[in-house]
CSV table of C-alpha atoms and ligand atoms in Angstrom, one decimal:
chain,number,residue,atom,x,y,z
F,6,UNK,CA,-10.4,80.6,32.4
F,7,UNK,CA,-13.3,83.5,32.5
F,8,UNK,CA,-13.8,84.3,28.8
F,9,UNK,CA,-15.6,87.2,27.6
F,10,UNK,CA,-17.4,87.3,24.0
F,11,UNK,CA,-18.7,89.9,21.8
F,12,UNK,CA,-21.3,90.0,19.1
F,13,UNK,CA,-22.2,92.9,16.9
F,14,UNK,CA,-22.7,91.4,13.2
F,15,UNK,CA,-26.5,92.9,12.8
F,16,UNK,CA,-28.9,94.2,15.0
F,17,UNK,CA,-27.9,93.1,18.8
F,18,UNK,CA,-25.4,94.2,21.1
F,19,UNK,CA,-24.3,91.3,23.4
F,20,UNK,CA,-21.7,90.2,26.1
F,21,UNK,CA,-21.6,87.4,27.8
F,22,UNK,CA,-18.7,86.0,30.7
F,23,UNK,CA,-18.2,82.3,30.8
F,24,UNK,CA,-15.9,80.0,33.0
F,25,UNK,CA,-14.8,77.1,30.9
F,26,UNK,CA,-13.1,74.9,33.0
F,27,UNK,CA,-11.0,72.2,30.6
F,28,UNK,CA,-10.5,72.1,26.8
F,29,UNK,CA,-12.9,72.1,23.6
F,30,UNK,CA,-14.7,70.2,23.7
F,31,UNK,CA,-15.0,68.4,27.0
F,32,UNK,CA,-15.0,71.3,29.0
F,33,UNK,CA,-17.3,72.7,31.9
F,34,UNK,CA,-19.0,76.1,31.0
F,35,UNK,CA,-20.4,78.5,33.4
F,36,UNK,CA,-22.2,81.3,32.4
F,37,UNK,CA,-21.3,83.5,34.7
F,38,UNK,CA,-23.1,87.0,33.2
F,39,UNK,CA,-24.7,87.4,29.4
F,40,UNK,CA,-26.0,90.8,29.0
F,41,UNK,CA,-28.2,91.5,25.7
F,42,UNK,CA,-29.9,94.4,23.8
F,43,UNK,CA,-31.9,93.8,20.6
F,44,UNK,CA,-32.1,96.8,18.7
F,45,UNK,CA,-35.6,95.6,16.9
F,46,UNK,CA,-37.2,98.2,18.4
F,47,UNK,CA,-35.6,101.0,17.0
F,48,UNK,CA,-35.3,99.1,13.7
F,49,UNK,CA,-39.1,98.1,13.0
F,50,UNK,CA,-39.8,101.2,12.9
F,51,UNK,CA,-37.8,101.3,9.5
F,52,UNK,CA,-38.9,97.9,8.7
F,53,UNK,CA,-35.3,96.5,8.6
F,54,UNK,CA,-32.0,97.0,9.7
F,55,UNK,CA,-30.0,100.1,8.4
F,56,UNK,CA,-26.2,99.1,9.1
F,57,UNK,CA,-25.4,103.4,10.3
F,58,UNK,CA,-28.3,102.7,12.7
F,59,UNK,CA,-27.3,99.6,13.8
F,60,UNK,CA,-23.8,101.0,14.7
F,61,UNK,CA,-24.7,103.8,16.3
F,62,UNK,CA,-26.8,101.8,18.6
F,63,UNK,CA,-24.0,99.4,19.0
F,64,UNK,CA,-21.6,102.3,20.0
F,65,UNK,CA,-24.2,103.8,22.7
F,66,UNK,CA,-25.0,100.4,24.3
F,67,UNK,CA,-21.8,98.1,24.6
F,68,UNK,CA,-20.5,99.7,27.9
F,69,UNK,CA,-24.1,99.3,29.8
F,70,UNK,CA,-23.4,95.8,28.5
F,71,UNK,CA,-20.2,95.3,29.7
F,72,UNK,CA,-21.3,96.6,33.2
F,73,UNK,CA,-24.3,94.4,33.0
F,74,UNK,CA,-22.4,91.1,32.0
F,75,UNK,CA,-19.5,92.1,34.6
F,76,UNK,CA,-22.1,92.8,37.3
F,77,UNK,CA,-23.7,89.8,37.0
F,78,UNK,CA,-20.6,87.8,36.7
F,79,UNK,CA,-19.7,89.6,40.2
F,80,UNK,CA,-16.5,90.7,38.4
F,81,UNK,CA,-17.0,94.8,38.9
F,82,UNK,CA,-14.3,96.5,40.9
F,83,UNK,CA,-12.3,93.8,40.9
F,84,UNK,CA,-8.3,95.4,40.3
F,85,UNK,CA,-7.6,99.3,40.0
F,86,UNK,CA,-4.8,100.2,37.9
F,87,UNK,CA,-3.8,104.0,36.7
F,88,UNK,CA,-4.1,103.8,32.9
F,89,UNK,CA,-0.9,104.8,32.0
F,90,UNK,CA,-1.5,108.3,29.8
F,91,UNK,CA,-0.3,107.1,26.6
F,92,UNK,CA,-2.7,104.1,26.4
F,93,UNK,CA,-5.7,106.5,26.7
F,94,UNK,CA,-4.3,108.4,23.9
F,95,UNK,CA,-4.0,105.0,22.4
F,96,UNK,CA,-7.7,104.0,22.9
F,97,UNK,CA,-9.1,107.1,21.6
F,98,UNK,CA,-7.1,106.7,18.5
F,99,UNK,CA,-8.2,102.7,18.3
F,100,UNK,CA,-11.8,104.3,19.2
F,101,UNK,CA,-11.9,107.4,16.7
F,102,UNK,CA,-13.9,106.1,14.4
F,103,UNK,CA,-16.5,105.0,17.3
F,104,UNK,CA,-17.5,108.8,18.4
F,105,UNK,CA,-17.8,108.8,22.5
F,106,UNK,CA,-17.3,105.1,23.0
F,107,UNK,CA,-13.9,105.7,23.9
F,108,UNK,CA,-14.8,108.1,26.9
F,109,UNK,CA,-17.6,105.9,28.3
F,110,UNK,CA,-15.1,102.9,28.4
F,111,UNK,CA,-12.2,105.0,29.9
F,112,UNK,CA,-14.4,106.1,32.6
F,113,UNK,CA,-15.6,102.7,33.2
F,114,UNK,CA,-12.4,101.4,33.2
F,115,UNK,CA,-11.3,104.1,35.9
F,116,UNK,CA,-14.0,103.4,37.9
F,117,UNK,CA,-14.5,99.4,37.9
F,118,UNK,CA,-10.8,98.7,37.1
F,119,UNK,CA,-9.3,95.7,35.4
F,120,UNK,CA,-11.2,92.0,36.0
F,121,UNK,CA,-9.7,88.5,35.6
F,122,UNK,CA,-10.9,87.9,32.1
F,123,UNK,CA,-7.8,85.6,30.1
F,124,UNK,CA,-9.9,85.8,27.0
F,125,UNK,CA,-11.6,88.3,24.3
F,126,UNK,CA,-13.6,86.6,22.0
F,127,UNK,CA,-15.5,88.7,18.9
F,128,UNK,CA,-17.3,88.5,16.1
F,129,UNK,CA,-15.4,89.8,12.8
F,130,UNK,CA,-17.8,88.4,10.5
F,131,UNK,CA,-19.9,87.3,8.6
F,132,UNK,CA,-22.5,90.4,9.0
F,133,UNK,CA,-22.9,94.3,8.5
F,134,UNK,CA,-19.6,95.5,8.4
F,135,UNK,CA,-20.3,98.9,10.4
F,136,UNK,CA,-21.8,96.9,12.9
F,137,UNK,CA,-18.8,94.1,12.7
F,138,UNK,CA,-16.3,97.3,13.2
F,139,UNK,CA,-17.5,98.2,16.5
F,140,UNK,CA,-17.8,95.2,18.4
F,141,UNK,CA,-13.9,93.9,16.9
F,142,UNK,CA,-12.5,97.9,17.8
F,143,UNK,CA,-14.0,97.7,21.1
F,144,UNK,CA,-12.6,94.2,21.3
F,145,UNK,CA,-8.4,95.5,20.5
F,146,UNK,CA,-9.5,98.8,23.0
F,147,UNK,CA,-10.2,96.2,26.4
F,148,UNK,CA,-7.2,93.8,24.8
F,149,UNK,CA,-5.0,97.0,25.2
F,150,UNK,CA,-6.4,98.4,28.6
F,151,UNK,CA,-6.3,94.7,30.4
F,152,UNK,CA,-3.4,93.2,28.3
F,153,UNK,CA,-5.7,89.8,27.2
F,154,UNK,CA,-5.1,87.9,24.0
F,155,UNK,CA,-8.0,88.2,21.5
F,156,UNK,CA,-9.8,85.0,19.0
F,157,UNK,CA,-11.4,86.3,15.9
F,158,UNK,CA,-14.4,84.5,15.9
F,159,UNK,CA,-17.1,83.5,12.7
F,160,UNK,CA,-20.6,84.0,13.6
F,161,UNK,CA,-21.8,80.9,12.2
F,162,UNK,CA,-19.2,78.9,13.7
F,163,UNK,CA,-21.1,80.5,16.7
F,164,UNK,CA,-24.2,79.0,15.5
F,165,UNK,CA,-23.1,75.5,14.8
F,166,UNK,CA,-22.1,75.5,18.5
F,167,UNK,CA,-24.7,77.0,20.3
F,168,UNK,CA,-26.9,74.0,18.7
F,169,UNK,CA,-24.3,71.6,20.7
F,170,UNK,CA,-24.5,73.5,24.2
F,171,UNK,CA,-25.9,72.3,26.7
F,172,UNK,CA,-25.9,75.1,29.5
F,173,UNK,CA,-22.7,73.6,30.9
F,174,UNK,CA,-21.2,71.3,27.8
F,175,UNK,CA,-20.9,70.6,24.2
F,176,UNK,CA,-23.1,67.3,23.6
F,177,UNK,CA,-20.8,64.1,21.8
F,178,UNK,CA,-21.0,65.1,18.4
F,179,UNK,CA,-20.5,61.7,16.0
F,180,UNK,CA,-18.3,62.6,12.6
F,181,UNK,CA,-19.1,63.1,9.9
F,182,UNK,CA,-21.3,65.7,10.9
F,183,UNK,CA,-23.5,68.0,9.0
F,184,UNK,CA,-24.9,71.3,9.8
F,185,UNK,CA,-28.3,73.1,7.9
F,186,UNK,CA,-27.3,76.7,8.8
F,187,UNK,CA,-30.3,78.7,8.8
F,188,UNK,CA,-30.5,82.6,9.5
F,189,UNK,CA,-31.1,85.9,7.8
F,190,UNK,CA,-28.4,85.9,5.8
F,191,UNK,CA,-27.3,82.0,5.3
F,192,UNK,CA,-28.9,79.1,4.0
F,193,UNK,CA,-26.2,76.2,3.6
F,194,UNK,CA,-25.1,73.2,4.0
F,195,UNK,CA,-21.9,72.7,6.2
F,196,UNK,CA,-20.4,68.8,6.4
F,197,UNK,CA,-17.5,68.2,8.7
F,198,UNK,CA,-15.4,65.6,9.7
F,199,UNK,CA,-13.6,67.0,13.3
F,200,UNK,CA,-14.4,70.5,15.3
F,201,UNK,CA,-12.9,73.9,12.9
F,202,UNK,CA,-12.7,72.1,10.1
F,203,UNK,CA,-15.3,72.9,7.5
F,204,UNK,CA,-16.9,72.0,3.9
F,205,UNK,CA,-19.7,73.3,2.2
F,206,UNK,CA,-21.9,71.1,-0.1
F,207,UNK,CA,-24.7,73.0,-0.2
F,208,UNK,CA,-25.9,76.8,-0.3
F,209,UNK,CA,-28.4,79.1,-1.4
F,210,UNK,CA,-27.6,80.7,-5.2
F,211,UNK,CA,-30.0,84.0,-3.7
F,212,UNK,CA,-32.3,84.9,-0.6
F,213,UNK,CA,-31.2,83.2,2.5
F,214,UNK,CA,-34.3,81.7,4.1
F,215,UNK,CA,-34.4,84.0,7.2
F,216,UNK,CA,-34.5,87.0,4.6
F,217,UNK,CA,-37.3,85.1,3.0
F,218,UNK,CA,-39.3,85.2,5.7
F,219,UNK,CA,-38.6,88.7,6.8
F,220,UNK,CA,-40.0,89.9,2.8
F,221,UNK,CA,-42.7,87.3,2.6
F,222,UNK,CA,-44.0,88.9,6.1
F,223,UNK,CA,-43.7,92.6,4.7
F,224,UNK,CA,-45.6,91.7,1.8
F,225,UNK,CA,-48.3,90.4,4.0
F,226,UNK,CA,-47.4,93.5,6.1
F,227,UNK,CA,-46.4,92.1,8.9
F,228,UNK,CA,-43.9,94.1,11.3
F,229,UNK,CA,-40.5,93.4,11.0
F,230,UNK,CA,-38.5,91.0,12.0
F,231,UNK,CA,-40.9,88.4,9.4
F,232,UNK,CA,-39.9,85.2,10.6
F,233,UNK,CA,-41.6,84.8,14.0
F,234,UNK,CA,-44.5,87.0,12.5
F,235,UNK,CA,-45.2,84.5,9.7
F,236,UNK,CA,-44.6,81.4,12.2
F,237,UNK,CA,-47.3,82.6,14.1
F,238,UNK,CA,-49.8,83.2,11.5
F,239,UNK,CA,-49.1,79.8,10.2
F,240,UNK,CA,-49.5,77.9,13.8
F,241,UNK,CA,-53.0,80.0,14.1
F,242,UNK,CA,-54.0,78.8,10.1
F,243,UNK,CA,-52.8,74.9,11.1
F,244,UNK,CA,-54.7,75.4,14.2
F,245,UNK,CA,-58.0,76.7,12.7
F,246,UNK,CA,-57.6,73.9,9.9
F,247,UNK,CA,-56.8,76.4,7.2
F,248,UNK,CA,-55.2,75.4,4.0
F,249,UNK,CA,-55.1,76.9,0.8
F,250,UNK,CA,-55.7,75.0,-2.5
F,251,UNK,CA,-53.3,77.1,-4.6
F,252,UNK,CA,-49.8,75.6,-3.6
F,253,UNK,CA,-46.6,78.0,-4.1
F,254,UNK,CA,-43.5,76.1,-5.5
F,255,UNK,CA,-40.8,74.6,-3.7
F,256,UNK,CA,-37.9,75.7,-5.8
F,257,UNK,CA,-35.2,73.6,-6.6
F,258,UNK,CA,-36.7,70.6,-4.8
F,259,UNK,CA,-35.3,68.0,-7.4
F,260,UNK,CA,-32.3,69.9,-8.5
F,261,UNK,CA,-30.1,66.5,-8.0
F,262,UNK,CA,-27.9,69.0,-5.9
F,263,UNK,CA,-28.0,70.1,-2.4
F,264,UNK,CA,-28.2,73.8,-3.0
F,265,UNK,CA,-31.0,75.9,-2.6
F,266,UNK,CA,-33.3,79.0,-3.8
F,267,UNK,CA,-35.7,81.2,-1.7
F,268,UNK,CA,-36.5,83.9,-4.2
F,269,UNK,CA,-38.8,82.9,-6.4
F,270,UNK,CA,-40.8,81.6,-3.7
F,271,UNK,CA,-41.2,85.0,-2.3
F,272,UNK,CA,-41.9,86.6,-6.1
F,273,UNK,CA,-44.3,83.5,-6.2
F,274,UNK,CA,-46.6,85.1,-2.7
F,275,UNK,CA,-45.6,88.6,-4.2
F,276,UNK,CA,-47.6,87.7,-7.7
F,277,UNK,CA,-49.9,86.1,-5.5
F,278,UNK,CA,-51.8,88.9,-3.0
F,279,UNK,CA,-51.0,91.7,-5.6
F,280,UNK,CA,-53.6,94.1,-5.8
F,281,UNK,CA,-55.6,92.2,-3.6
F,282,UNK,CA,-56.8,92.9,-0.1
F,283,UNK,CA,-56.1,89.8,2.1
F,284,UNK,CA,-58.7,88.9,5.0
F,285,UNK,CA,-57.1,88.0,8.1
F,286,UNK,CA,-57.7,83.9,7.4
F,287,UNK,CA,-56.0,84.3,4.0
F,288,UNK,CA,-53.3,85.6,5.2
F,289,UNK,CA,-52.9,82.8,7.4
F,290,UNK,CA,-53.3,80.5,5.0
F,291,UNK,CA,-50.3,82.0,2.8
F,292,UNK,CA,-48.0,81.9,5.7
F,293,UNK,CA,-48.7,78.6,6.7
F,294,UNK,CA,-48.2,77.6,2.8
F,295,UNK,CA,-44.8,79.8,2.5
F,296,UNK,CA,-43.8,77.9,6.1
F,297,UNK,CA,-45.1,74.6,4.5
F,298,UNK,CA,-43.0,75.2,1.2
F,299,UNK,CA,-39.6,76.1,2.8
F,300,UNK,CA,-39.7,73.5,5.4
F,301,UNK,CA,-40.3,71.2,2.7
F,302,UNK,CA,-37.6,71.8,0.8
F,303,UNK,CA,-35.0,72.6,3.8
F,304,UNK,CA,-36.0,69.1,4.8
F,305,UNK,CA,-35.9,67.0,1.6
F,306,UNK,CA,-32.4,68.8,0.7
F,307,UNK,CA,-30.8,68.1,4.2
F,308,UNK,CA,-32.1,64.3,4.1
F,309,UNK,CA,-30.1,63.7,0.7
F,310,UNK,CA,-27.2,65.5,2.5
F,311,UNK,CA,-27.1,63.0,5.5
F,312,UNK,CA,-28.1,59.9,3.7
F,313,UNK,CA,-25.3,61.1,1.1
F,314,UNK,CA,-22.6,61.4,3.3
F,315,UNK,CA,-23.2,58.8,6.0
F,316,UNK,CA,-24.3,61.5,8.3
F,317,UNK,CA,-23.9,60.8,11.9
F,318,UNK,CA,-25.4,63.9,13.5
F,319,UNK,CA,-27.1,66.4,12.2
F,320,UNK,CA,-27.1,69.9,13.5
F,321,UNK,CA,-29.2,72.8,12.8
F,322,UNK,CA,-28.3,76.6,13.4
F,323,UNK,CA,-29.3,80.1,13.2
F,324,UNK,CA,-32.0,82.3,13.5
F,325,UNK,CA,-35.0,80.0,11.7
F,326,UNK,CA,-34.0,77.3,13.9
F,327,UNK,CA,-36.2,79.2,16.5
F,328,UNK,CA,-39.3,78.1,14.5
F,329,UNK,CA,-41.3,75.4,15.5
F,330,UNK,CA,-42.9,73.8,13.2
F,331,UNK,CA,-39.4,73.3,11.2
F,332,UNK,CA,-37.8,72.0,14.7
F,333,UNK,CA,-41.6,69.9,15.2
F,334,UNK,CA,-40.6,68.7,11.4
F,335,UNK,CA,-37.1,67.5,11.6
F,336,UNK,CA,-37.8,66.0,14.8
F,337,UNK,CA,-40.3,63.8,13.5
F,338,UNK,CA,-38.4,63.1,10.0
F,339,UNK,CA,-35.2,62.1,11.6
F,340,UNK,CA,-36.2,60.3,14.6
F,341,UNK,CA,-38.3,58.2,11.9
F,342,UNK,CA,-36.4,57.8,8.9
F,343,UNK,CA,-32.6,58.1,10.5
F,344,UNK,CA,-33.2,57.4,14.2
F,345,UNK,CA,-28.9,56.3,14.0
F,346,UNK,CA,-28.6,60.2,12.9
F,347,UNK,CA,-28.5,62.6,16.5
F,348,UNK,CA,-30.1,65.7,16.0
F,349,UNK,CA,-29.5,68.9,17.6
F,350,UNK,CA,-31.6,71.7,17.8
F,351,UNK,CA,-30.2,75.1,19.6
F,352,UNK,CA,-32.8,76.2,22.9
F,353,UNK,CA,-35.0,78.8,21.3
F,354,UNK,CA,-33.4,81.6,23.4
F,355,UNK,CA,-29.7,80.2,21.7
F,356,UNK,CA,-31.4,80.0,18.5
F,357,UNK,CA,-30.8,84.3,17.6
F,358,UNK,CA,-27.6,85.8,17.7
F,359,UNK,CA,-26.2,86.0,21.6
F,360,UNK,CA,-22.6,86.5,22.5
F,361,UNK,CA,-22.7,82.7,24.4
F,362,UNK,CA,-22.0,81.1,21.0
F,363,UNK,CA,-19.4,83.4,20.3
F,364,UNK,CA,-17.8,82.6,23.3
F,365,UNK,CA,-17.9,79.2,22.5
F,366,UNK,CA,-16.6,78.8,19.1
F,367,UNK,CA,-13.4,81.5,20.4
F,368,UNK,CA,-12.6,78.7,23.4
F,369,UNK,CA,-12.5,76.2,20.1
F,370,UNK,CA,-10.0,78.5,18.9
F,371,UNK,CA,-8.2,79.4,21.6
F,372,UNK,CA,-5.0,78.1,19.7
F,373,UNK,CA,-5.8,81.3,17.7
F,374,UNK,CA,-5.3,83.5,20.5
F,375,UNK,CA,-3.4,87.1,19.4
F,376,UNK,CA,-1.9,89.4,21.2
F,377,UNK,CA,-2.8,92.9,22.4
F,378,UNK,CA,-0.4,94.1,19.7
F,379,UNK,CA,-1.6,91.1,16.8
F,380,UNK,CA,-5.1,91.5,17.6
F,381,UNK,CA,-4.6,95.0,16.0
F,382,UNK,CA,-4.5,93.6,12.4
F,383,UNK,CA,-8.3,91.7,13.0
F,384,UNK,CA,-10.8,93.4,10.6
F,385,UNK,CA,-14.6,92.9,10.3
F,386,UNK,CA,-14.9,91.2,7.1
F,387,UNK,CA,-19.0,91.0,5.8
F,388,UNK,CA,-18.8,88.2,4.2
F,389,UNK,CA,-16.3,86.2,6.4
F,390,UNK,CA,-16.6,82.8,5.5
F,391,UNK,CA,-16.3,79.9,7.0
F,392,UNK,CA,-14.9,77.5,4.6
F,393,UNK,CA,-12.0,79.1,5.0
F,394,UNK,CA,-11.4,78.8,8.5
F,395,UNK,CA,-10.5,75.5,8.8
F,396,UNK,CA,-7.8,74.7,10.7
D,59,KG4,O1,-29.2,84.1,13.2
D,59,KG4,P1,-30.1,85.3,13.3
D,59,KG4,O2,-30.6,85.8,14.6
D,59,KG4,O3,-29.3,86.5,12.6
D,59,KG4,C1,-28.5,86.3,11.5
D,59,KG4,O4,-27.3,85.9,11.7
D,59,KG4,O5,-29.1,86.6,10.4
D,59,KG4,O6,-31.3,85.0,12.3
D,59,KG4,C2,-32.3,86.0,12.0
D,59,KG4,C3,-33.3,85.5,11.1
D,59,KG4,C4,-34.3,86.5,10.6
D,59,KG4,O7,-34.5,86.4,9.2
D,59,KG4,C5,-35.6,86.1,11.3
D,59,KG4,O8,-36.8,86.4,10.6
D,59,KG4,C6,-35.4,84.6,11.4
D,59,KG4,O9,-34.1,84.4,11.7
D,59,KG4,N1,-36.3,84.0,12.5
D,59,KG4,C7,-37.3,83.1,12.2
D,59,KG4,C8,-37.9,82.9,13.5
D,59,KG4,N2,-37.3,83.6,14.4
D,59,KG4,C9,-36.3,84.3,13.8
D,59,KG4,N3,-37.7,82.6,11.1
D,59,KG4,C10,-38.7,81.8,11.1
D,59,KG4,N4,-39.4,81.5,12.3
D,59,KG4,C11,-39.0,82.0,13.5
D,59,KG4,N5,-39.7,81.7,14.6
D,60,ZN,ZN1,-26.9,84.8,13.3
């Protein structure tokens, strides 16, 4: 079946196409098109993401993507029906609150007709809601015009599978499995026992660690987004040999419990550099220290997790899994300390949001399938959560 996948929840706009030849989750992918636009850009400018912004952009740039992703995917032009008059009054309504999306995809529509796509999978949460709205309206508005069912999808479901993928398969996961989910707005530990089904035993109780790295970097004033900023600052001080005395804490790091805490760590670098003019090298040498410091306790919290729980794989997910001296650390820790554990890491360029994940974790779900008509009733829901979704 040729599955097509949305993701909107913050600040990129992506579609992706992929064959999946078989069930979840011993089938063949092919990524037949994945088409994506990161807004950072527009939003550095600001120095973070403004949810109004974000949609807009969304609303301008999904058609291009569909085109691209369809293009690629040699799909374009495939079937030309009339839309029948009343469902274009129906899109525009579905569209209304999206101004001018409903146009462009009408007229794309005309034009490239309707391809053989037999899934819609979206993102409806977690993330910015005004940015979750358009990607799950646009989803009902192509469910309507091409009559295709449509799967729900939750993002970090997304990211525990794009850790697993391959190119072409999900990887043998062993049970119980555990999953550190690290991204701008998650830190948590997720333990699970079969695919969809879901427990969380650990969390942060404020910042997630992604959103720590994005402050830490603008109090250092680093451009926005702070997390690859910081990792390379920290890489340059490591390289150089440049450590500081002055150590930051590593909060909660024998709280007994598996959850976590990111804030005070960033006040801690905040009280730190107040007033003070940093040279170049000492800036380095706080970032490598704030990178040193939530490694640390990232690490020490997932071990008692998977020695806990009899861990059998371990997999890591989100945005933070893109830096490398945290992938660098785990792979050393594990392969030494748990070498029965199998870890998995997501391929940097899986390791942001992308669509392919989404597409992913919708074939899981395919059972979940709705209708043209049911998918109408799907909202975007901020703080989605995944506990929840188990099956
Ligand atoms: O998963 P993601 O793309 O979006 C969310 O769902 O939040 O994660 C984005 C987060 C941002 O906080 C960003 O700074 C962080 O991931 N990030 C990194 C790196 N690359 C992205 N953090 C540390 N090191 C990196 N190399
Ligand atoms: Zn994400």
């Amino acid at each position: 079946m040729n599955i097509l996948s949305i993701e909107t929840s913050c600040d990129e706009t992506a579609i992706s196409i992929l064959n999946a030849l078989g069930d979840f989750p011993d089938a063949k992918y092919e990524i037949l098109g994945n088409a994506l636009f990161s807004q950072i850009d527009i939003h550095r400018e600001y120095g973070g993401v403004f949810p109004a912004m974000a949609k807009r952009e969304h609303i301008v740039t999904l058609v291009p993507m569909l085109k691209k992703a369809l293009g690629e995917a040699s799909l374009e032009k495939s079937y030309h029906p009339e839309l029948e008059d009343d469902k274009t009054a129906h899109i525009h309504k579905m569209l209304e609150r999206e101004p001018g999306l409903a146009d462009q995809l009408l007229d794309y529509q005309k034009e490239n007709g309707t391809p053989p796509i037999s899934l819609i999978c979206v993102t409806a949460g977690p993330g910015l809601e005004p940015a979750l709205w358009v990607g799950v309206n646009f989803a009902k508005a192509l469910a309507t015009i091409w009559n295709v069912p449509v799967v729900a999808v939750n993002h970090m479901e997304g990211h525990i599978l794009a850790s697993v993928f391959d190119g072409t398969r999900i990887a043998p996961v062993k049970f119980p499995a555990l999953s550190l989910l690290i991204s701008g707005g998650h830190t948590e530990l997720i333990k699970f026992d079969d695919w969809n089904q879901y427990q969380r035993i650990g969390q942060t109780k404020d910042d997630a660690v992604g959103e720590a790295f994005d402050k830490v970097a603008r109090i250092l004033g680093l451009p926005y987004p702070g997390g690859p900023e910081i990792s390379k600052l920290a890489a340059g001080a490591r390289e150089a040999g440049l450590k500081t005395d002055k150590a930051l804490p590593r909060p909660m790091i024998d709280s007994g419990d598996l959850d976590f805490s990111f804030s005070g760590l960033k006040t801690a670098v905040l009280y730190r550099v107040k007033d003070l003019e940093l040279s170049d090298d000492e800036k380095m040498m706080m970032a490598r220290e704030f990178e040193d410091a939530a490694t640390e306790v990232l690490l020490k919290k997932t071990a008692k997790a998977v020695a806990t729980h009899n861990i059998q794989s371990l997999i890591l997910g989100g945005g933070v899994t893109a830096n490398s001296f945290l992938r660098k650390t785990f792979t050393e820790f594990f392969s030494k300390e748990h070498p029965e554990v199998t870890l998995h890491i997501p391929e940097p360029k899986l390791s942001t949001d992308n669509s392919i994940m989404i597409a992913l974790a919708g074939h899981s779900r395919k059972n979940e399938a709705m209708t043209p008509e049911e998918s109408l009733s799907i909202k975007a829901e901020g703080n989605r959560s995944l506990t929840e979704e188990s099956l």
